[in-house]
Amino acid sequence: MTILDRIRKGETGVLVIGMHAPIVQSMLDFDFLSGKSEPSVVAIVTGGVKARKFFFGEKELLVPCVAHVSDLSPRLSGRVRWALNVQSGRRAFNSIVDFFTAFPRSLGVSIFAENVPEAHAAELIRRFSHDKLIWGPASVGFLVPGSLKLGAVGGVDPLQIKNGKLTVSGGIAVGSTSGGMTNELIRSVINAGKHVSFAAAVGGDRFPVTPLSDLFLLAEADTQTKALVYFGELGGVDEYEIVDLIRLKKFTKPLVAYIAGVIDDAFDEHVQFGHAKALVSHNDESARAKRDALKKAGAVVSETFPEFLSALSKLPESPVNDTNYSVDSLMTRRASILSTRKIVAYEKIPAFVKKGALVKGAEHAYGKAVLEALLGKKIRSKTTSAFIEAIFQLLIDHGGEVSGAVNTMITARAGKDLVSSLSAGLLTIGPRFGGAINDAARVWLSGVRSSESAEALVKRMNASGVLIPGIGHKKYRVDIPDPRVEAIAAFATLLKKHPCYDFARSVEKVTTGKSGSLILNIDGCIAALVLDILAECERYTHVELTELIDAEFCNTLFIIPRIVGFSAHFIEQKRNDEGLFRLPEDLLFTRGSEKRHGTKNK
Amino acid sequence: MARVRITEYRAKKIIIGRRYSGIRIAPGATSTLPRKGRWIFKVDQGIKQRFKKGLVAVVEKSSDVARFRRAWEKKGYSSFLLEPYVSHEAGEERYISFERVRGGLKVLYTADGGVHVESAASSVSEYVARGDSDSARIAEATGLPHEFLEQVISVFNRHFFSFLEINPLVVRGSDVFLLDAAVLVDSAGAFFLRDSWDETDIIQSKISNAVESRVAELQLTTSASLKLKVLNKNGSLFFLLSGGGGSIVIADEASLKGFASMIGNYGEYSGGPTREETYLYAREVVRILLASRAKKKALVIAGGIANFTDVKTTFAGIIDALSEVSHRLKKQNVEIFVRRGGPNETEGLSHMRSFLEHKHIFGSIAGSDAPLTEAVDRAIEYLQS
């Protein structure tokens, strides 16, 4: 199967390296208008953000962004076959090497940048050109109508996709050194009543990684291609390779060519034209010489551009499936300014009372509904719902002496309203109070992933003076276990595997060896089990769990039930109405040097 | 990726290193000989065939240096090089060049070097160096010291050279003398180099007029491509073209119709310039058009169907430039002919049409449905009428 066949069969996933929003959008529009259900752009390698918003048709789509080629989750990376490099010429080489290292089975790359050093292009040729298609440097891209648009090729607005019939697969291959002329040729083929089988710009640089001759061989091997249309320029000698291919019968299909630059003959000395290579330094690099050589080999080489256009209409063509469509709706779409999702499905409100009687509700319905809202997806397992329900139950309150509850109550007694008092309590939640679940989850998850032992982890964190989140309790100790931890820990027995929980316990084993109070506490236990349950029962990947931790998901498991606890304390205070709270003076310690009537100095 | 020439002084400094005893004489610096003896004094500005042009001299006194310098400065040269004279026989002069090609480095060598090397083409051998072992093979075939070849190839690769020509090259045992060296470097490599060549070592190509130099300066400040060359300042056909390939096709068409001598300029903008950049570029084209003394003049605003350069944005920049001088264009009976396609084509063309019609400088206008050569063909019809 040729590479073109593989593309037409759907091997079209693209990793975009660098950011060029209009090009990415045009690729998505091409996919949508080609009738694909899934966008070709799998992800974008660009720093600073996790996603960028684009349109897929009229709907908006968040395209995942990663900082480095190797950061892609396995679920996404499985689809990647191509890279589109839109970085600067300085960075192109390294990122392409990284790409082929991370995706050895990928098919190719298109390099948009000019200013890639010759030595880098030569090294890409040496390493990769034998089995990868690499268009560029300075290529506008690679188009397989209806299947793949790798780059700006063919245009970036939906009207160009429609008018250039980029979604309609035909029988004429288009090849060019010039990016602009690639598009001009595509349109010329369409205006001549034909359709394109594939189009590629090898790029205007001195050493295109995939050479012009490979483009011709690609056209020769492709059964769908009936003829090739080529645009070349003065400068360079690549056309003589084509002459050789024709002579050796390695390229046998009809060829119509235009070699630009006969104007150069009209000047006293050679002129440097637009592209770097477009300068004649030997006579055989002149447009005239190259035209003559191709003509001699049997190609149709037009003298003028209008003649070239009329030669196109005489080319053979296979039957095509052309359908008319409108792009009006794509031309008028407006991007939203804030991305969100539907948190609760209002159209599915359950009936609670039927025929004067209570409808029996689902078990753990509240916990399940909350978790589905937080995660944005359906919960599959009863274990998960039951676990959430259990946590919510246990974490409602932990007595009036904890700092968040104290702040709520003091604020309530200062005469403030519910929201103010509750806010005072919530604002207390942080690294030392209630915020440990998320931190602990991060430690357990990275511990399981890395090869670091529990001993090494404890040693490392101790050495840097950091307390291990999820470890240690004021009241409970090895010999007086926390009953809540025991209750939660029992969920581990419902799982086939519980790597985070195991790791947490192995850390506990090390820490309790130092002090009996350094046990796995309720925060640490919840953190470990929520990860294990989401992984096993809800099939979350490591990357997805990391994303949840980055978004502070685990802390919501504390905050949600604790709002209930704080509210209860608030109501209690309002009921009692004991007036403004003030700390009795004898409970304050005042430092010696600051005493108003200081003790005598020596 | 452009190949640019650097000074002989810098080239040899990089190849030979600290042992190189040449002295650069920059504009304004004094030019006394550092010690007695015979010296070679030459212009160091990337001039080909300096010997034949009388830009190389053997000197023995500081007054000789001053005399030659004055004479050369009168001819417009400003950068010179002094090197100790290496006495040798003409028969010792060899030639070697290295050029980066697709498959490695192409090496051309002949023992028959010197100023007349071009007539010795039949004696030139060609080798391609792909890997490390190739330098040994070439050393054996040419009789050049292996160590020398190995070092030159390594320097060539490390310093982003594209072309190196040493002629004459004199070899005595393991001693190698580079009497004359010319180097083209890859300008895209500058970013990756420290303690090597830099911008200041690059020999600037001569820019003959102010318009070209303003566009060249503008080019330095943008990622888009902006090029302009004045061909005939009293031409009648002026080009405001876009796209490297499409612009040549349009110029070809004028040439094939016998209008080459009437073309005022060649140039192109591409790579998505902003409205402001297009304005500044278009202003220069309009400036030379207005200055031309031709009786009948036409401006062709044309290009292929852009992939990503926005037609509406770039045309807005062109309209900004035209509107500054629209009354003068009208007064000189200039007509403007347009053919362009690309993103936002419909809006761009319709703005351009209403502007040209309103100012009475309308020739014709066409979009991507018309052939690429539409505008230039119409402009030539107008000039012929």
Short mmCIF file of N, CA and C in Angstrom, two decimals, chain B residues 297 322 325-337 352-364 382:
data_model
loop_
_atom_site.label_atom_id
_atom_site.label_comp_id
_atom_site.label_asym_id
_atom_site.label_seq_id
_atom_site.Cartn_x
_atom_site.Cartn_y
_atom_site.Cartn_z
N LYS B 297 1.72 55.13 -18.37
CA LYS B 297 2.17 54.19 -17.33
C LYS B 297 1.00 53.35 -16.80
N LEU B 322 -1.80 54.12 -2.14
CA LEU B 322 -2.31 54.75 -3.36
C LEU B 322 -3.07 56.03 -3.05
N VAL B 325 -1.40 59.46 -3.00
CA VAL B 325 -0.95 60.11 -4.24
C VAL B 325 -1.97 59.94 -5.37
N SER B 326 -3.23 59.66 -5.00
CA SER B 326 -4.21 59.30 -6.02
C SER B 326 -4.40 60.44 -7.05
N HIS B 327 -4.31 61.70 -6.58
CA HIS B 327 -4.49 62.81 -7.53
C HIS B 327 -3.33 62.86 -8.53
N ARG B 328 -2.11 62.54 -8.04
CA ARG B 328 -0.96 62.55 -8.96
C ARG B 328 -1.05 61.39 -9.95
N LEU B 329 -1.53 60.25 -9.48
CA LEU B 329 -1.70 59.09 -10.37
C LEU B 329 -2.70 59.45 -11.48
N LYS B 330 -3.79 60.10 -11.06
CA LYS B 330 -4.83 60.52 -12.02
C LYS B 330 -4.25 61.50 -13.03
N LYS B 331 -3.49 62.46 -12.51
CA LYS B 331 -2.91 63.51 -13.35
C LYS B 331 -1.96 62.91 -14.40
N GLN B 332 -1.25 61.84 -14.00
CA GLN B 332 -0.31 61.22 -14.94
C GLN B 332 -0.98 60.16 -15.81
N ASN B 333 -2.31 60.04 -15.71
CA ASN B 333 -3.07 59.05 -16.48
C ASN B 333 -2.65 57.61 -16.20
N VAL B 334 -2.23 57.35 -15.00
CA VAL B 334 -1.86 55.96 -14.63
C VAL B 334 -3.14 55.14 -14.50
N GLU B 335 -3.15 53.95 -15.09
CA GLU B 335 -4.27 53.04 -14.84
C GLU B 335 -3.77 51.82 -14.08
N ILE B 336 -4.64 51.27 -13.26
CA ILE B 336 -4.23 50.19 -12.36
C ILE B 336 -5.02 48.93 -12.69
N PHE B 337 -4.28 47.83 -12.82
CA PHE B 337 -4.87 46.55 -13.23
C PHE B 337 -4.62 45.52 -12.14
N MET B 352 -10.96 47.33 -3.26
CA MET B 352 -10.02 47.86 -4.25
C MET B 352 -10.77 48.45 -5.43
N ARG B 353 -11.80 47.71 -5.89
CA ARG B 353 -12.58 48.20 -7.03
C ARG B 353 -13.18 49.57 -6.74
N SER B 354 -13.86 49.70 -5.59
CA SER B 354 -14.55 50.97 -5.35
C SER B 354 -13.54 52.09 -5.17
N PHE B 355 -12.38 51.79 -4.59
CA PHE B 355 -11.36 52.82 -4.44
C PHE B 355 -10.86 53.30 -5.81
N LEU B 356 -10.48 52.33 -6.66
CA LEU B 356 -9.91 52.70 -7.97
C LEU B 356 -10.93 53.46 -8.82
N GLU B 357 -12.18 53.01 -8.76
CA GLU B 357 -13.22 53.68 -9.55
C GLU B 357 -13.45 55.10 -9.04
N HIS B 358 -13.51 55.22 -7.72
CA HIS B 358 -13.76 56.52 -7.10
C HIS B 358 -12.66 57.52 -7.47
N LYS B 359 -11.42 57.04 -7.56
CA LYS B 359 -10.29 57.94 -7.84
C LYS B 359 -9.99 58.04 -9.35
N HIS B 360 -10.79 57.36 -10.16
CA HIS B 360 -10.62 57.39 -11.62
C HIS B 360 -9.25 56.89 -12.07
N ILE B 361 -8.78 55.85 -11.45
CA ILE B 361 -7.52 55.23 -11.88
C ILE B 361 -7.75 53.74 -12.13
N PHE B 362 -8.98 53.37 -12.41
CA PHE B 362 -9.37 51.98 -12.58
C PHE B 362 -9.00 51.48 -13.98
N GLY B 363 -8.27 50.35 -14.03
CA GLY B 363 -8.00 49.72 -15.31
C GLY B 363 -8.85 48.48 -15.46
N SER B 364 -8.57 47.48 -14.62
CA SER B 364 -9.41 46.27 -14.60
C SER B 364 -9.19 45.58 -13.27
N TYR B 382 -3.52 48.19 -22.56
CA TYR B 382 -3.69 49.63 -22.30
C TYR B 382 -2.49 50.42 -22.81
#
